[in-house]
Amino acid sequence: MSVVVVNPSASDNYFNFFGLEQQFNLDLSALDQAYLAIQKEVHPDRHARGSDTEQRLAMQMATLANTAFQTLKNPIQRGLYLCQLHKVDARLETNTAMPAAFLMKQMEWRESLEDQDEDLGALEALAEEVDQAKQDILVEITQAIDRAKNYERAAELLRGLLFIDKFALELDDAISALV
């Protein structure tokens, strides 16, 4: 029995690995289908009777499939990966500079969360506003990557999305504490 790999030469690019177009606006159901097809093919149990080399290759391909899938499934990770493919480092650890209007909105949200931490209706309304801001920035990221091919701008937007996601988690926790 030999390991059948969909496209091993494409393993240096997660999009190629799954046979998907290299873009931010990804068909997640196509990603799911490609992932399941590869996992079915390379699952270590399927190669339990193969040689040590075949078993190791199957394990490596299964691990690669998992890593690639998790990266492409998450919008922030997918965007960062696309930036990386185009030689743009988002410098998440060192570059926290954000536009003033964005920072003001973040401060306004934090104040609302602190002031209304016992008001479920107000927190749910804030959650809707934050979710809309997230959807808006995802549209901007799609435009920056898929249309303008402006990966520097996409990296800036992705840093903003990280802030929004972090705040959304804190907000969800505050809402959960009241429910």
PDB file of C-alpha atoms in Angstrom:
ATOM      1  CA  MET A   1       0.000   0.000   0.000  1.00  0.00           C
ATOM      2  CA  SER A   2       1.398   3.407  -0.872  1.00  0.00           C
ATOM      3  CA  VAL A   3       0.407   6.794   0.400  1.00  0.00           C
ATOM      4  CA  VAL A   4      -1.669   8.730  -2.083  1.00  0.00           C
ATOM      5  CA  VAL A   5      -1.105  12.434  -1.702  1.00  0.00           C
ATOM      6  CA  VAL A   6      -3.341  14.869  -3.505  1.00  0.00           C
ATOM      7  CA  ASN A   7      -0.541  17.217  -4.523  1.00  0.00           C
ATOM      8  CA  PRO A   8       2.614  16.893  -2.439  1.00  0.00           C
ATOM      9  CA  SER A   9       4.475  19.502  -4.484  1.00  0.00           C
ATOM     10  CA  ALA A  10       1.798  21.999  -3.422  1.00  0.00           C
ATOM     11  CA  SER A  11       2.516  21.503   0.258  1.00  0.00           C
ATOM     12  CA  ASP A  12       4.509  24.752   0.318  1.00  0.00           C
ATOM     13  CA  ASN A  13       1.266  26.675  -0.232  1.00  0.00           C
ATOM     14  CA  TYR A  14      -1.865  25.828   1.735  1.00  0.00           C
ATOM     15  CA  PHE A  15      -4.197  27.028  -1.015  1.00  0.00           C
ATOM     16  CA  ASN A  16      -2.507  24.807  -3.608  1.00  0.00           C
ATOM     17  CA  PHE A  17      -2.474  21.944  -1.131  1.00  0.00           C
ATOM     18  CA  PHE A  18      -6.284  22.039  -1.018  1.00  0.00           C
ATOM     19  CA  GLY A  19      -6.683  22.974  -4.696  1.00  0.00           C
ATOM     20  CA  LEU A  20      -8.227  26.339  -3.826  1.00  0.00           C
ATOM     21  CA  GLU A  21      -7.815  29.758  -5.378  1.00  0.00           C
ATOM     22  CA  GLN A  22      -5.396  31.932  -3.439  1.00  0.00           C
ATOM     23  CA  GLN A  23      -7.733  34.602  -2.078  1.00  0.00           C
ATOM     24  CA  PHE A  24      -9.097  35.958   1.190  1.00  0.00           C
ATOM     25  CA  ASN A  25     -12.770  35.468   0.295  1.00  0.00           C
ATOM     26  CA  LEU A  26     -12.685  31.696   0.570  1.00  0.00           C
ATOM     27  CA  ASP A  27     -15.450  29.180  -0.004  1.00  0.00           C
ATOM     28  CA  LEU A  28     -15.343  27.518   3.418  1.00  0.00           C
ATOM     29  CA  SER A  29     -17.462  24.559   2.308  1.00  0.00           C
ATOM     30  CA  ALA A  30     -14.949  23.851  -0.493  1.00  0.00           C
ATOM     31  CA  LEU A  31     -12.178  24.073   2.120  1.00  0.00           C
ATOM     32  CA  ASP A  32     -14.046  21.620   4.365  1.00  0.00           C
ATOM     33  CA  GLN A  33     -14.568  19.191   1.477  1.00  0.00           C
ATOM     34  CA  ALA A  34     -10.923  19.350   0.360  1.00  0.00           C
ATOM     35  CA  TYR A  35      -9.728  18.871   3.935  1.00  0.00           C
ATOM     36  CA  LEU A  36     -11.958  15.850   4.526  1.00  0.00           C
ATOM     37  CA  ALA A  37     -10.872  14.274   1.225  1.00  0.00           C
ATOM     38  CA  ILE A  38      -7.197  14.663   2.108  1.00  0.00           C
ATOM     39  CA  GLN A  39      -7.685  13.479   5.695  1.00  0.00           C
ATOM     40  CA  LYS A  40      -9.519  10.403   4.458  1.00  0.00           C
ATOM     41  CA  GLU A  41      -6.642   9.636   2.101  1.00  0.00           C
ATOM     42  CA  VAL A  42      -3.745  10.217   4.523  1.00  0.00           C
ATOM     43  CA  HIS A  43      -5.289   9.225   7.850  1.00  0.00           C
ATOM     44  CA  PRO A  44      -2.618   7.233   9.744  1.00  0.00           C
ATOM     45  CA  ASP A  45      -5.052   4.390  10.496  1.00  0.00           C
ATOM     46  CA  ARG A  46      -5.418   3.822   6.773  1.00  0.00           C
ATOM     47  CA  HIS A  47      -1.654   3.261   6.516  1.00  0.00           C
ATOM     48  CA  ALA A  48      -1.158   1.206   9.693  1.00  0.00           C
ATOM     49  CA  ARG A  49       0.065  -1.781   7.650  1.00  0.00           C
ATOM     50  CA  GLY A  50       2.343   0.273   5.427  1.00  0.00           C
ATOM     51  CA  SER A  51       6.094   0.592   5.776  1.00  0.00           C
ATOM     52  CA  ASP A  52       7.567   2.923   8.393  1.00  0.00           C
ATOM     53  CA  THR A  53       8.233   5.430   5.614  1.00  0.00           C
ATOM     54  CA  GLU A  54       4.639   5.255   4.390  1.00  0.00           C
ATOM     55  CA  GLN A  55       3.314   5.653   7.921  1.00  0.00           C
ATOM     56  CA  ARG A  56       5.587   8.622   8.581  1.00  0.00           C
ATOM     57  CA  LEU A  57       4.595  10.274   5.287  1.00  0.00           C
ATOM     58  CA  ALA A  58       0.913   9.744   6.056  1.00  0.00           C
ATOM     59  CA  MET A  59       1.390  11.313   9.496  1.00  0.00           C
ATOM     60  CA  GLN A  60       3.280  14.271   8.006  1.00  0.00           C
ATOM     61  CA  MET A  61       0.587  14.853   5.398  1.00  0.00           C
ATOM     62  CA  ALA A  62      -2.190  14.566   8.024  1.00  0.00           C
ATOM     63  CA  THR A  63      -0.359  17.090  10.201  1.00  0.00           C
ATOM     64  CA  LEU A  64       0.134  19.425   7.249  1.00  0.00           C
ATOM     65  CA  ALA A  65      -3.546  19.110   6.350  1.00  0.00           C
ATOM     66  CA  ASN A  66      -4.544  20.020   9.922  1.00  0.00           C
ATOM     67  CA  THR A  67      -2.223  23.028  10.052  1.00  0.00           C
ATOM     68  CA  ALA A  68      -3.270  24.256   6.609  1.00  0.00           C
ATOM     69  CA  PHE A  69      -6.969  23.786   7.405  1.00  0.00           C
ATOM     70  CA  GLN A  70      -6.785  25.682  10.713  1.00  0.00           C
ATOM     71  CA  THR A  71      -4.852  28.507   9.041  1.00  0.00           C
ATOM     72  CA  LEU A  72      -7.230  28.930   6.115  1.00  0.00           C
ATOM     73  CA  LYS A  73     -10.421  28.461   8.127  1.00  0.00           C
ATOM     74  CA  ASN A  74      -9.684  31.389  10.470  1.00  0.00           C
ATOM     75  CA  PRO A  75     -10.053  34.765   8.684  1.00  0.00           C
ATOM     76  CA  ILE A  76      -7.260  36.446  10.642  1.00  0.00           C
ATOM     77  CA  GLN A  77      -4.845  33.556  10.149  1.00  0.00           C
ATOM     78  CA  ARG A  78      -5.834  33.278   6.466  1.00  0.00           C
ATOM     79  CA  GLY A  79      -5.210  36.994   5.929  1.00  0.00           C
ATOM     80  CA  LEU A  80      -1.871  36.902   7.728  1.00  0.00           C
ATOM     81  CA  TYR A  81      -0.893  33.848   5.680  1.00  0.00           C
ATOM     82  CA  LEU A  82      -1.774  35.632   2.425  1.00  0.00           C
ATOM     83  CA  CYS A  83       0.297  38.623   3.532  1.00  0.00           C
ATOM     84  CA  GLN A  84       3.184  36.290   4.367  1.00  0.00           C
ATOM     85  CA  LEU A  85       2.937  34.637   0.936  1.00  0.00           C
ATOM     86  CA  HIS A  86       3.384  38.114  -0.548  1.00  0.00           C
ATOM     87  CA  LYS A  87       6.364  38.945   1.666  1.00  0.00           C
ATOM     88  CA  VAL A  88       4.452  41.295   3.980  1.00  0.00           C
ATOM     89  CA  ASP A  89       5.049  40.804   7.698  1.00  0.00           C
ATOM     90  CA  ALA A  90       2.175  42.158   9.792  1.00  0.00           C
ATOM     91  CA  ARG A  91       4.615  42.625  12.708  1.00  0.00           C
ATOM     92  CA  LEU A  92       1.860  41.835  15.211  1.00  0.00           C
ATOM     93  CA  GLU A  93       4.277  41.807  18.135  1.00  0.00           C
ATOM     94  CA  THR A  94       5.947  45.125  17.412  1.00  0.00           C
ATOM     95  CA  ASN A  95       3.554  47.230  15.362  1.00  0.00           C
ATOM     96  CA  THR A  96       0.546  48.277  17.404  1.00  0.00           C
ATOM     97  CA  ALA A  97       0.070  51.622  15.663  1.00  0.00           C
ATOM     98  CA  MET A  98      -3.558  52.096  14.672  1.00  0.00           C
ATOM     99  CA  PRO A  99      -5.472  55.026  13.171  1.00  0.00           C
ATOM    100  CA  ALA A 100      -6.720  57.512  15.791  1.00  0.00           C
ATOM    101  CA  ALA A 101     -10.387  56.985  14.880  1.00  0.00           C
ATOM    102  CA  PHE A 102      -9.999  53.229  15.374  1.00  0.00           C
ATOM    103  CA  LEU A 103      -8.357  53.723  18.778  1.00  0.00           C
ATOM    104  CA  MET A 104     -11.088  56.153  19.832  1.00  0.00           C
ATOM    105  CA  LYS A 105     -13.747  53.588  18.900  1.00  0.00           C
ATOM    106  CA  GLN A 106     -11.897  50.940  20.915  1.00  0.00           C
ATOM    107  CA  MET A 107     -11.809  53.248  23.958  1.00  0.00           C
ATOM    108  CA  GLU A 108     -15.508  54.059  23.533  1.00  0.00           C
ATOM    109  CA  TRP A 109     -16.363  50.344  23.452  1.00  0.00           C
ATOM    110  CA  ARG A 110     -14.247  49.642  26.539  1.00  0.00           C
ATOM    111  CA  GLU A 111     -15.947  52.468  28.441  1.00  0.00           C
ATOM    112  CA  SER A 112     -19.364  51.133  27.400  1.00  0.00           C
ATOM    113  CA  LEU A 113     -18.396  47.661  28.594  1.00  0.00           C
ATOM    114  CA  GLU A 114     -17.215  49.002  31.946  1.00  0.00           C
ATOM    115  CA  ASP A 115     -20.181  51.351  32.427  1.00  0.00           C
ATOM    116  CA  GLN A 116     -22.842  48.857  31.384  1.00  0.00           C
ATOM    117  CA  ASP A 117     -21.399  45.576  32.630  1.00  0.00           C
ATOM    118  CA  GLU A 118     -24.675  44.791  34.459  1.00  0.00           C
ATOM    119  CA  ASP A 119     -27.029  45.816  31.626  1.00  0.00           C
ATOM    120  CA  LEU A 120     -27.623  42.803  29.395  1.00  0.00           C
ATOM    121  CA  GLY A 121     -29.577  44.760  26.761  1.00  0.00           C
ATOM    122  CA  ALA A 122     -26.852  47.391  26.454  1.00  0.00           C
ATOM    123  CA  LEU A 123     -24.153  44.728  26.218  1.00  0.00           C
ATOM    124  CA  GLU A 124     -26.079  42.855  23.526  1.00  0.00           C
ATOM    125  CA  ALA A 125     -26.480  46.095  21.556  1.00  0.00           C
ATOM    126  CA  LEU A 126     -22.742  46.716  21.931  1.00  0.00           C
ATOM    127  CA  ALA A 127     -22.090  43.157  20.716  1.00  0.00           C
ATOM    128  CA  GLU A 128     -24.146  43.868  17.590  1.00  0.00           C
ATOM    129  CA  GLU A 129     -22.144  47.050  16.960  1.00  0.00           C
ATOM    130  CA  VAL A 130     -18.845  45.208  17.438  1.00  0.00           C
ATOM    131  CA  ASP A 131     -19.997  42.386  15.148  1.00  0.00           C
ATOM    132  CA  GLN A 132     -20.934  44.932  12.464  1.00  0.00           C
ATOM    133  CA  ALA A 133     -17.507  46.553  12.801  1.00  0.00           C
ATOM    134  CA  LYS A 134     -15.953  43.108  12.379  1.00  0.00           C
ATOM    135  CA  GLN A 135     -18.020  42.446   9.241  1.00  0.00           C
ATOM    136  CA  ASP A 136     -17.055  45.854   7.846  1.00  0.00           C
ATOM    137  CA  ILE A 137     -13.342  45.258   8.400  1.00  0.00           C
ATOM    138  CA  LEU A 138     -13.619  41.795   6.814  1.00  0.00           C
ATOM    139  CA  VAL A 139     -15.061  43.483   3.700  1.00  0.00           C
ATOM    140  CA  GLU A 140     -12.156  45.942   3.717  1.00  0.00           C
ATOM    141  CA  ILE A 141      -9.641  43.093   4.073  1.00  0.00           C
ATOM    142  CA  THR A 142     -11.269  41.254   1.172  1.00  0.00           C
ATOM    143  CA  GLN A 143     -10.981  44.391  -0.958  1.00  0.00           C
ATOM    144  CA  ALA A 144      -7.364  45.001   0.085  1.00  0.00           C
ATOM    145  CA  ILE A 145      -6.254  41.435  -0.665  1.00  0.00           C
ATOM    146  CA  ASP A 146      -8.490  40.101  -3.419  1.00  0.00           C
ATOM    147  CA  ARG A 147      -9.014  43.266  -5.444  1.00  0.00           C
ATOM    148  CA  ALA A 148      -6.249  45.790  -4.712  1.00  0.00           C
ATOM    149  CA  LYS A 149      -3.505  43.260  -3.852  1.00  0.00           C
ATOM    150  CA  ASN A 150      -2.486  45.781  -1.161  1.00  0.00           C
ATOM    151  CA  TYR A 151      -1.002  43.460   1.460  1.00  0.00           C
ATOM    152  CA  GLU A 152       0.433  46.297   3.570  1.00  0.00           C
ATOM    153  CA  ARG A 153      -3.081  47.712   3.982  1.00  0.00           C
ATOM    154  CA  ALA A 154      -4.423  44.214   4.640  1.00  0.00           C
ATOM    155  CA  ALA A 155      -1.836  43.715   7.405  1.00  0.00           C
ATOM    156  CA  GLU A 156      -2.942  46.972   9.046  1.00  0.00           C
ATOM    157  CA  LEU A 157      -6.595  45.916   8.835  1.00  0.00           C
ATOM    158  CA  LEU A 158      -5.770  42.473  10.222  1.00  0.00           C
ATOM    159  CA  ARG A 159      -4.082  44.071  13.236  1.00  0.00           C
ATOM    160  CA  GLY A 160      -7.318  46.002  13.779  1.00  0.00           C
ATOM    161  CA  LEU A 161      -9.360  42.833  13.437  1.00  0.00           C
ATOM    162  CA  LEU A 162      -7.247  41.235  16.154  1.00  0.00           C
ATOM    163  CA  PHE A 163      -8.167  44.100  18.487  1.00  0.00           C
ATOM    164  CA  ILE A 164     -11.850  43.716  17.615  1.00  0.00           C
ATOM    165  CA  ASP A 165     -11.772  39.941  18.111  1.00  0.00           C
ATOM    166  CA  LYS A 166     -10.096  40.296  21.492  1.00  0.00           C
ATOM    167  CA  PHE A 167     -12.667  42.834  22.625  1.00  0.00           C
ATOM    168  CA  ALA A 168     -15.524  40.681  21.275  1.00  0.00           C
ATOM    169  CA  LEU A 169     -14.308  37.781  23.450  1.00  0.00           C
ATOM    170  CA  GLU A 170     -14.261  40.001  26.537  1.00  0.00           C
ATOM    171  CA  LEU A 171     -17.732  41.238  25.662  1.00  0.00           C
ATOM    172  CA  ASP A 172     -19.003  37.674  25.201  1.00  0.00           C
ATOM    173  CA  ASP A 173     -17.616  36.786  28.631  1.00  0.00           C
ATOM    174  CA  ALA A 174     -19.388  39.777  30.186  1.00  0.00           C
ATOM    175  CA  ILE A 175     -22.678  38.782  28.515  1.00  0.00           C
ATOM    176  CA  SER A 176     -22.253  35.133  29.584  1.00  0.00           C
ATOM    177  CA  ALA A 177     -21.724  36.264  33.180  1.00  0.00           C
ATOM    178  CA  LEU A 178     -25.152  37.939  33.119  1.00  0.00           C
ATOM    179  CA  VAL A 179     -27.090  35.134  31.455  1.00  0.00           C
TER     180      VAL A 179
END
